[in-house]
Tab-separated table of N, CA, C and O in Angstrom:
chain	number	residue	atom	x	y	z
S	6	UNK	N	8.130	15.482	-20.704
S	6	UNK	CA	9.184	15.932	-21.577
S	6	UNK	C	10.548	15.409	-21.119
S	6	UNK	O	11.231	14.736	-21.891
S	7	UNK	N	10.918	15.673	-20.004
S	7	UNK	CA	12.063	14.547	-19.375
S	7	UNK	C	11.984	13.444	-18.302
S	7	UNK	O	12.841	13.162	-17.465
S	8	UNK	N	10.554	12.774	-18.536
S	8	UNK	CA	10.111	11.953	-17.492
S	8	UNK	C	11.402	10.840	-17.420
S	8	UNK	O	11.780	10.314	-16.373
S	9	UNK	N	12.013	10.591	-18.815
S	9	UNK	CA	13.090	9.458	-18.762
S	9	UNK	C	14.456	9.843	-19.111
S	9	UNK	O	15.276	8.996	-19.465
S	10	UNK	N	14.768	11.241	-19.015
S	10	UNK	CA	15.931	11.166	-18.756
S	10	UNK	C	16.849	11.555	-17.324
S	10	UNK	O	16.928	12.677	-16.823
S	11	UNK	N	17.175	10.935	-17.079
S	11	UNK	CA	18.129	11.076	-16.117
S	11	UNK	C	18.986	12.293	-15.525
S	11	UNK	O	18.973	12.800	-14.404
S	12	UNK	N	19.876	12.638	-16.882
S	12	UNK	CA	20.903	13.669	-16.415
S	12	UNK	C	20.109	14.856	-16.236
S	12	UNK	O	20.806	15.781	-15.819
S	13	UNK	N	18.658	15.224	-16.436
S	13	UNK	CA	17.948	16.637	-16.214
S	13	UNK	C	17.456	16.131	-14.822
S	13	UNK	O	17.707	17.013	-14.001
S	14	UNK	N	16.883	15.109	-14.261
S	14	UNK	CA	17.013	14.761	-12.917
S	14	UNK	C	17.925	15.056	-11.808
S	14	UNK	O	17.739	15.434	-10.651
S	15	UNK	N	19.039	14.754	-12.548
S	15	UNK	CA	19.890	14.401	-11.517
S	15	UNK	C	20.902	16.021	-11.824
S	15	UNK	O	22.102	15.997	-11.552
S	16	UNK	N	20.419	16.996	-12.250
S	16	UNK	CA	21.029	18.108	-12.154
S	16	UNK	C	19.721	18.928	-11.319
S	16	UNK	O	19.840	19.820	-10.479
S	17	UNK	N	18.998	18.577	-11.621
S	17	UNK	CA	17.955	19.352	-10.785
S	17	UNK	C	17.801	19.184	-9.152
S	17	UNK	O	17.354	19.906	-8.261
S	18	UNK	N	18.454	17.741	-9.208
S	18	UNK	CA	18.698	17.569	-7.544
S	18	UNK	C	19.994	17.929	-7.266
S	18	UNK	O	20.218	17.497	-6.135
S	19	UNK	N	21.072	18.548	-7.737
S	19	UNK	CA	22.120	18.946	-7.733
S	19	UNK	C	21.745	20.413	-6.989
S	19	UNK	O	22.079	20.782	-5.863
S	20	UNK	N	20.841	21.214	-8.123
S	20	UNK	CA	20.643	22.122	-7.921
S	20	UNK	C	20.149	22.368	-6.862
S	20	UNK	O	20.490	23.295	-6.127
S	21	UNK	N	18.818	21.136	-6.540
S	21	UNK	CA	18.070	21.880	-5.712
S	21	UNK	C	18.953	21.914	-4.061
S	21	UNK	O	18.871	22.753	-3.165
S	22	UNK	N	19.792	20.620	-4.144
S	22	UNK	CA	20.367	20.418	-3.199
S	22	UNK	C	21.515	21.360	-2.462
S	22	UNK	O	21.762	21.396	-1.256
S	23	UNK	N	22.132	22.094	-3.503
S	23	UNK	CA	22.494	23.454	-3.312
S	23	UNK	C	21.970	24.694	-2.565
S	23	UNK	O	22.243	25.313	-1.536
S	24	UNK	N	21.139	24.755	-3.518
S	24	UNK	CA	20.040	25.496	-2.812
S	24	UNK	C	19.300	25.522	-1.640
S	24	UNK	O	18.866	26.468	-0.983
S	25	UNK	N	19.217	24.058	-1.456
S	25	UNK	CA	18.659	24.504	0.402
S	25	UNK	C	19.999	24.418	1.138
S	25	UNK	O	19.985	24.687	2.340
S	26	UNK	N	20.968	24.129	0.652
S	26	UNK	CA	22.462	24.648	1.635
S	26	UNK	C	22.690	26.284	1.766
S	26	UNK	O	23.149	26.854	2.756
S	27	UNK	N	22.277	26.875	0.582
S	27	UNK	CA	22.196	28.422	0.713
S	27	UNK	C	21.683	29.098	1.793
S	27	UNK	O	22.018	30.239	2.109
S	28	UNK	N	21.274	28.753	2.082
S	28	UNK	CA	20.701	29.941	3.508
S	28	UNK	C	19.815	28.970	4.378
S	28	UNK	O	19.231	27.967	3.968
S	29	UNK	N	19.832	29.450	5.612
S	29	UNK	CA	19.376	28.373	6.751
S	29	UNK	C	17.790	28.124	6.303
S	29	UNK	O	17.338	27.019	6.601
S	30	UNK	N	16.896	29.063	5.605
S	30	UNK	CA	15.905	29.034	5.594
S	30	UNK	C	15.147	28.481	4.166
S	30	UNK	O	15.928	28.164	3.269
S	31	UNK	N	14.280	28.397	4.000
S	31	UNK	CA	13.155	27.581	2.960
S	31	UNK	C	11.961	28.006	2.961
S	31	UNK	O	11.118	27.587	3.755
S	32	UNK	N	11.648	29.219	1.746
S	32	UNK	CA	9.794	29.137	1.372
S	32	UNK	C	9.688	27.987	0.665
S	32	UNK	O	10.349	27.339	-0.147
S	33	UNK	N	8.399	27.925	1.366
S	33	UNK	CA	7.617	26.565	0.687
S	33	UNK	C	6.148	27.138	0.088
S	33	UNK	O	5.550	27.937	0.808
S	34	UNK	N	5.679	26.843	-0.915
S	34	UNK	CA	4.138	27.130	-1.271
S	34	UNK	C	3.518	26.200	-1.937
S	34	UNK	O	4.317	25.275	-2.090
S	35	UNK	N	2.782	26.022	-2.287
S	35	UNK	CA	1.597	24.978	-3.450
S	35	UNK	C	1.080	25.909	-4.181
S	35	UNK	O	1.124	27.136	-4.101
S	36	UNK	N	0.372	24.882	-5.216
S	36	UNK	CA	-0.983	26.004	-6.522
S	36	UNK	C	-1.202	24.288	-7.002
S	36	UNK	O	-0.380	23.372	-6.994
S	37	UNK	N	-2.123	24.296	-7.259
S	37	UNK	CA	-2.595	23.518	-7.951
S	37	UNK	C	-2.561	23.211	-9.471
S	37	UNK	O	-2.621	24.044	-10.376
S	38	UNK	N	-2.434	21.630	-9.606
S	38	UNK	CA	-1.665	21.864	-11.248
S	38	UNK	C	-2.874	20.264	-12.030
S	38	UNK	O	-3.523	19.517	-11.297
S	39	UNK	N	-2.848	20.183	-13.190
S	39	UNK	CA	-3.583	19.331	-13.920
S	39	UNK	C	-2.751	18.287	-14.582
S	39	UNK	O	-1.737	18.588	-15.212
S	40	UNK	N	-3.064	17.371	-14.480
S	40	UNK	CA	-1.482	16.818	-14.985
S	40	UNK	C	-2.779	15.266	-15.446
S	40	UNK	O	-3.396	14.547	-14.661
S	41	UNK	N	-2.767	15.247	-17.080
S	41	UNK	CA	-3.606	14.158	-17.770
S	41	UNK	C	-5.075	14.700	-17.136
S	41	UNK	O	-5.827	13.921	-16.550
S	42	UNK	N	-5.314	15.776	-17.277
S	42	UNK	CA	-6.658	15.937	-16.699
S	42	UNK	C	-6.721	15.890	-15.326
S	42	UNK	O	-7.326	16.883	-14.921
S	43	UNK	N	-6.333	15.116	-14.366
S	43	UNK	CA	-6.145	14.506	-13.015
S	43	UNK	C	-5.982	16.009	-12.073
S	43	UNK	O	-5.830	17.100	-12.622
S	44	UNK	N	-6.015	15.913	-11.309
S	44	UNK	CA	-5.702	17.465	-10.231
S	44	UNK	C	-4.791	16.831	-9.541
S	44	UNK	O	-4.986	15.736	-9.013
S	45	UNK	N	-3.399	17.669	-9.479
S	45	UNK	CA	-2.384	17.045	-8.316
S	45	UNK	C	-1.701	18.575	-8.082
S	45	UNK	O	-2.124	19.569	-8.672
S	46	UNK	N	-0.469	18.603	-7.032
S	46	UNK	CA	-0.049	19.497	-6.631
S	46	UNK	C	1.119	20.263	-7.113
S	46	UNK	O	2.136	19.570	-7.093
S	47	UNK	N	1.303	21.458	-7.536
S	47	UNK	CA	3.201	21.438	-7.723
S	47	UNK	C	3.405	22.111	-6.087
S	47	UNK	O	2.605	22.815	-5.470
S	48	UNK	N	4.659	21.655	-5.686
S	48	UNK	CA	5.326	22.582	-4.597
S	48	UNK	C	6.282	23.296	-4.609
S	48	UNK	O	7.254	22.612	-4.930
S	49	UNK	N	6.695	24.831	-4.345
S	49	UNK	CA	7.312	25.651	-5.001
S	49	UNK	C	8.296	25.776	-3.874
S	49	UNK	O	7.893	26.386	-2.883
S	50	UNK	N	9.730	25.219	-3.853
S	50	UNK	CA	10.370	25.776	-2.801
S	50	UNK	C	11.786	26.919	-3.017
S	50	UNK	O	12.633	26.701	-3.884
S	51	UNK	N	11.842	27.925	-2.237
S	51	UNK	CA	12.729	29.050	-2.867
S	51	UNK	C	13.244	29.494	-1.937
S	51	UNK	O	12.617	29.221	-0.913
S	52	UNK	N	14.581	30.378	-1.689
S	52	UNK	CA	15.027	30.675	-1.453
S	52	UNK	C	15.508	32.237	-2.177
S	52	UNK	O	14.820	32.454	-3.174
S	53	UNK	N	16.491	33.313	-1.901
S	53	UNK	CA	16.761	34.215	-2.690
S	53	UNK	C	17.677	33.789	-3.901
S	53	UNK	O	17.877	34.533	-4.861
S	54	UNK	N	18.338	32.235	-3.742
S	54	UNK	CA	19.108	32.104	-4.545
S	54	UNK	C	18.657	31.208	-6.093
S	54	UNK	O	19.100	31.126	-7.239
S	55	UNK	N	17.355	30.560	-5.184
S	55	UNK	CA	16.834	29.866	-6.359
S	55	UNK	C	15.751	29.352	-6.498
S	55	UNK	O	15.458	30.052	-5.528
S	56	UNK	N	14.708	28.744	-6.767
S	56	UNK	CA	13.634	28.346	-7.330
S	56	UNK	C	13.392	26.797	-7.834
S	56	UNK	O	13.909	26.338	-8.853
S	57	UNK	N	12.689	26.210	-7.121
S	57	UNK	CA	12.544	24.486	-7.515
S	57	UNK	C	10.963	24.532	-7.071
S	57	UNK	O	10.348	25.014	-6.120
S	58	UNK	N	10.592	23.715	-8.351
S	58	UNK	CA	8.881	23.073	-8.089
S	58	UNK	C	9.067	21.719	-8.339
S	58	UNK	O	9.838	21.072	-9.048
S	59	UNK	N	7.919	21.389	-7.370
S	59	UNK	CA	7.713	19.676	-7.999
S	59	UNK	C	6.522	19.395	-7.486
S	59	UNK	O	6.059	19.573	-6.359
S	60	UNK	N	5.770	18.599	-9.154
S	60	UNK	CA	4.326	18.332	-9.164
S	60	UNK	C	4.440	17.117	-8.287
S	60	UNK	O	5.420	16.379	-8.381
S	61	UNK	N	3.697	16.944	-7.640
S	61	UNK	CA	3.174	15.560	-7.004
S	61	UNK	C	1.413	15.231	-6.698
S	61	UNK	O	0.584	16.130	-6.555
S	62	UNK	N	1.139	13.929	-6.647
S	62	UNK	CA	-0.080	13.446	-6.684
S	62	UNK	C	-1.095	14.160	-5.378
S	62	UNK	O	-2.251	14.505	-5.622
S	63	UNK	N	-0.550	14.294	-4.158
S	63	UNK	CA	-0.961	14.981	-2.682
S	63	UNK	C	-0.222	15.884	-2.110
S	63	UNK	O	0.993	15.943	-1.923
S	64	UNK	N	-1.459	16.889	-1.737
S	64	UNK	CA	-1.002	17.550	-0.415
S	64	UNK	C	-0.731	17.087	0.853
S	64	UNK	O	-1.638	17.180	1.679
S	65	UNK	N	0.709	16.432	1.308
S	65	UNK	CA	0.499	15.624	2.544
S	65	UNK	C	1.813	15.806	2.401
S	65	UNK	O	2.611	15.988	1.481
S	66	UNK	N	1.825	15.629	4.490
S	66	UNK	CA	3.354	15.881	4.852
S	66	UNK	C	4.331	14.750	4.146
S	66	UNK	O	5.465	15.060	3.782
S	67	UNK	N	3.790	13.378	3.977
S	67	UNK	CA	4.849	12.216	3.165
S	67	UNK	C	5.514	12.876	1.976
S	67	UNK	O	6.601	12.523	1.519
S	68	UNK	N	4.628	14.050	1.432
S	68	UNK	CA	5.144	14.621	0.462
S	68	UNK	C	5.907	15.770	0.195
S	68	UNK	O	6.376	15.910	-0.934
S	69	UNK	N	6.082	16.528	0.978
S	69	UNK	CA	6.629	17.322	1.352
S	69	UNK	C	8.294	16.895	2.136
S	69	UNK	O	9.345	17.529	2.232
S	70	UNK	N	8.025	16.041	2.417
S	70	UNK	CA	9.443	15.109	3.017
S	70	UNK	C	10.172	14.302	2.365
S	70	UNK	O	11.310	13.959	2.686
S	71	UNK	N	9.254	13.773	0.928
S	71	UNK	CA	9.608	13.241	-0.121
S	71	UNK	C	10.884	14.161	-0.763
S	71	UNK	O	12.059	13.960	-1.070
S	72	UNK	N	9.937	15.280	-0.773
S	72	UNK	CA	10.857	16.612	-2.062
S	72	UNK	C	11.947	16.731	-1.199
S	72	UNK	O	13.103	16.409	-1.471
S	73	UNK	N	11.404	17.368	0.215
S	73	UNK	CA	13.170	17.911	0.801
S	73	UNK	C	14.383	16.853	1.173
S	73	UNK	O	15.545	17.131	1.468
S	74	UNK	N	13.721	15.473	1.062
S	74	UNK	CA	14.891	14.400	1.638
S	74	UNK	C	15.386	14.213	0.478
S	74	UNK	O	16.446	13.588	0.481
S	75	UNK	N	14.761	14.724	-1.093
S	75	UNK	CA	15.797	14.425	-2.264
S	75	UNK	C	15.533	12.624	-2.642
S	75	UNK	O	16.414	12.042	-3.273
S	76	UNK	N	14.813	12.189	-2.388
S	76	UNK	CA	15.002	10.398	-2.419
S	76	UNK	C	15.750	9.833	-1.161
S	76	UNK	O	15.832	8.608	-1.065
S	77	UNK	N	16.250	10.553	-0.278
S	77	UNK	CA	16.784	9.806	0.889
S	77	UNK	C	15.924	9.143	1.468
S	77	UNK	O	14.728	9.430	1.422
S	78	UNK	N	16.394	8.171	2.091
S	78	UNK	CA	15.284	7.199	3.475
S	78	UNK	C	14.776	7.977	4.485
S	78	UNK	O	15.491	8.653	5.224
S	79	UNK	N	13.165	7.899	4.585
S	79	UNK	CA	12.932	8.800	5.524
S	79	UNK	C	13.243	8.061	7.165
S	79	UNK	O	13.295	6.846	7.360
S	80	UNK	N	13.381	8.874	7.970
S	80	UNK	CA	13.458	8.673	9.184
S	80	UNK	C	13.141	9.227	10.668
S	80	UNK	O	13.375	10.404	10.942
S	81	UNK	N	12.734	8.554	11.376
S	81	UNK	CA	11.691	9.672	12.395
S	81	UNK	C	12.688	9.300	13.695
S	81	UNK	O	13.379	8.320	13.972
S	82	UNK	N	12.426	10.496	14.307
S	82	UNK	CA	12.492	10.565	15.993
S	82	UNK	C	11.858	10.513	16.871
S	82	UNK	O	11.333	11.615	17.032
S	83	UNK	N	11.562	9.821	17.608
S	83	UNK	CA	10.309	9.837	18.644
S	83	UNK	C	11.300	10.200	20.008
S	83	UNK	O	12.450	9.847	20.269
S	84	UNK	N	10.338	11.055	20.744
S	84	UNK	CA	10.986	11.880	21.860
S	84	UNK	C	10.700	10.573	23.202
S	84	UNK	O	9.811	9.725	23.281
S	85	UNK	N	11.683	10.829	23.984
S	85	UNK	CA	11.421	9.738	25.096
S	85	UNK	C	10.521	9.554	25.985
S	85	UNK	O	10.752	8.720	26.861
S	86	UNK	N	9.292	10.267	25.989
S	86	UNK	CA	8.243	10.688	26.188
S	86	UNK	C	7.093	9.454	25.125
S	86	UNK	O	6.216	8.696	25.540
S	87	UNK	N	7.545	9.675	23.789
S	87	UNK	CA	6.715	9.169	22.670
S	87	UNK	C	7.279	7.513	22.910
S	87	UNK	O	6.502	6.564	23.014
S	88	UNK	N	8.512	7.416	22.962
S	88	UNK	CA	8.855	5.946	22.938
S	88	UNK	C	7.937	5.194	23.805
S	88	UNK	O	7.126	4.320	23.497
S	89	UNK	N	8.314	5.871	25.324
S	89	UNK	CA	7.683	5.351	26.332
S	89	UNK	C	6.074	4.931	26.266
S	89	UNK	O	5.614	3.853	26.645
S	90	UNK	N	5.422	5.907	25.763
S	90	UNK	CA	4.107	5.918	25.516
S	90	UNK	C	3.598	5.052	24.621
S	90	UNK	O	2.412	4.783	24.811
S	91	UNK	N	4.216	4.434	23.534
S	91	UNK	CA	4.386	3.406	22.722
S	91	UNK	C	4.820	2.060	23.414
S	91	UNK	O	4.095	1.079	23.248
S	92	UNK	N	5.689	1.979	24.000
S	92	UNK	CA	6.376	0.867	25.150
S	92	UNK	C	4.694	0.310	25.445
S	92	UNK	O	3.980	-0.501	24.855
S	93	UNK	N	4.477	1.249	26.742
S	93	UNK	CA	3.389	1.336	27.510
S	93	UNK	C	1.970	0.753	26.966
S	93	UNK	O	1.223	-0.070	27.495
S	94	UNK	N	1.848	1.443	25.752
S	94	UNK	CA	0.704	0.915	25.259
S	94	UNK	C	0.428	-0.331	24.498
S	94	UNK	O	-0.682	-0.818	24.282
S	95	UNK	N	2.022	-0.953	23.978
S	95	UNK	CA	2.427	-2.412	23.595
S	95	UNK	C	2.086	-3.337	25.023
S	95	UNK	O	1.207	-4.185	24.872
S	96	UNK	N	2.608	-3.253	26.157
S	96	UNK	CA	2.634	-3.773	27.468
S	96	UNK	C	0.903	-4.164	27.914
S	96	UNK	O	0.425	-5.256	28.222
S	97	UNK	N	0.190	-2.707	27.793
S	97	UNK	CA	-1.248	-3.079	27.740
S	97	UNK	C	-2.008	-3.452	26.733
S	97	UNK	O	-3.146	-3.807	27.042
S	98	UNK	N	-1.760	-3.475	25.781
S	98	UNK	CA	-2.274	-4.241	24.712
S	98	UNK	C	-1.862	-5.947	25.025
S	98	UNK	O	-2.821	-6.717	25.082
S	99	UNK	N	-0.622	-6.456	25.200
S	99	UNK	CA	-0.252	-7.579	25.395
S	99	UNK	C	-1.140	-8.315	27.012
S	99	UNK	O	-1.259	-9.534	27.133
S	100	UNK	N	-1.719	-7.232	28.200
S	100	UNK	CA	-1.642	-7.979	29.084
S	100	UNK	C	-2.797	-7.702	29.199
S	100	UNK	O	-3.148	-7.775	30.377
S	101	UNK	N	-4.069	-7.229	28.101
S	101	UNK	CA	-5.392	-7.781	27.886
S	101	UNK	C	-5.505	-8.892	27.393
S	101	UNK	O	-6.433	-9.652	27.668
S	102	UNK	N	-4.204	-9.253	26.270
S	102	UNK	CA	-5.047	-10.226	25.539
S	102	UNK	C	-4.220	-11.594	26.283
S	102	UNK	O	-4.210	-12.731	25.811
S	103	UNK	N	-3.573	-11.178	27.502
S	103	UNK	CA	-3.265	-12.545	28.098
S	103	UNK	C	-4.466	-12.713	29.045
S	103	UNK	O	-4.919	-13.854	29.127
S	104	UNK	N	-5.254	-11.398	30.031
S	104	UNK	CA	-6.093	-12.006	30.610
S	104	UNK	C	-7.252	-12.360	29.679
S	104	UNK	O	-7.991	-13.027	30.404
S	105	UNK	N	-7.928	-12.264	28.235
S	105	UNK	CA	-8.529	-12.416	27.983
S	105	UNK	C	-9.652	-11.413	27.160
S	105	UNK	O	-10.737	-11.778	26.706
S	106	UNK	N	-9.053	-10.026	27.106
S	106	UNK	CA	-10.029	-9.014	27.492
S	106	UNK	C	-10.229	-8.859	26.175
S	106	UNK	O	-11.357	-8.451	25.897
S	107	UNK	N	-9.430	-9.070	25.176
S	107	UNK	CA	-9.309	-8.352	23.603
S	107	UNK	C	-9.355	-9.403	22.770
S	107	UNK	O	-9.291	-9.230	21.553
């Protein structure tokens, strides 16, 4: 019904964006929804001040990070612990396949 318009988009991320400024906190829930026959998800996120769903294709954290980043670029932190461990495992990966091993 407003798959192509815009300005109901872009008030709904207005809104919703409001809304998680309202209070430090965020319910989140699912239910399952039919969308062309197909089974996909809505996600219901609320607060006391307001109320936003959005259907999407999966239950998965990409999606859930989708809705709350609004379309922003996602972006991760890896703890210096995780870097290292990544470092580390680049280093041995590289100095099997110089002696031969991989």
């Amino acid at each position: 019904m407003t798959k192509d318009i815009n300005i109901f988009h872009q008030e709904k991320a207005e809104i919703f964006l409001e809304g998680l400024k309202a209070t430090p906190y965020q319910q989140i829930d699912d239910t399952g929804a039919r969308v062309n026959g197909v089974n996909y998800y809505t996600e219901i996120l609320c607060n006391p001040d307001y109320t936003a769903d959005f259907t999407v294709p999966n239950k998965n954290r990409e999606n859930i990070l989708d809705v709350l980043l609004c379309g922003k670029e996602k972006r991760t932190a890896l703890s210096r612990a995780q870097r290292g461990w990544n470092i580390k495992a680049l280093i041995s990966e590289k100095s099997k396949k110089i002696k031969g091993i991989v």
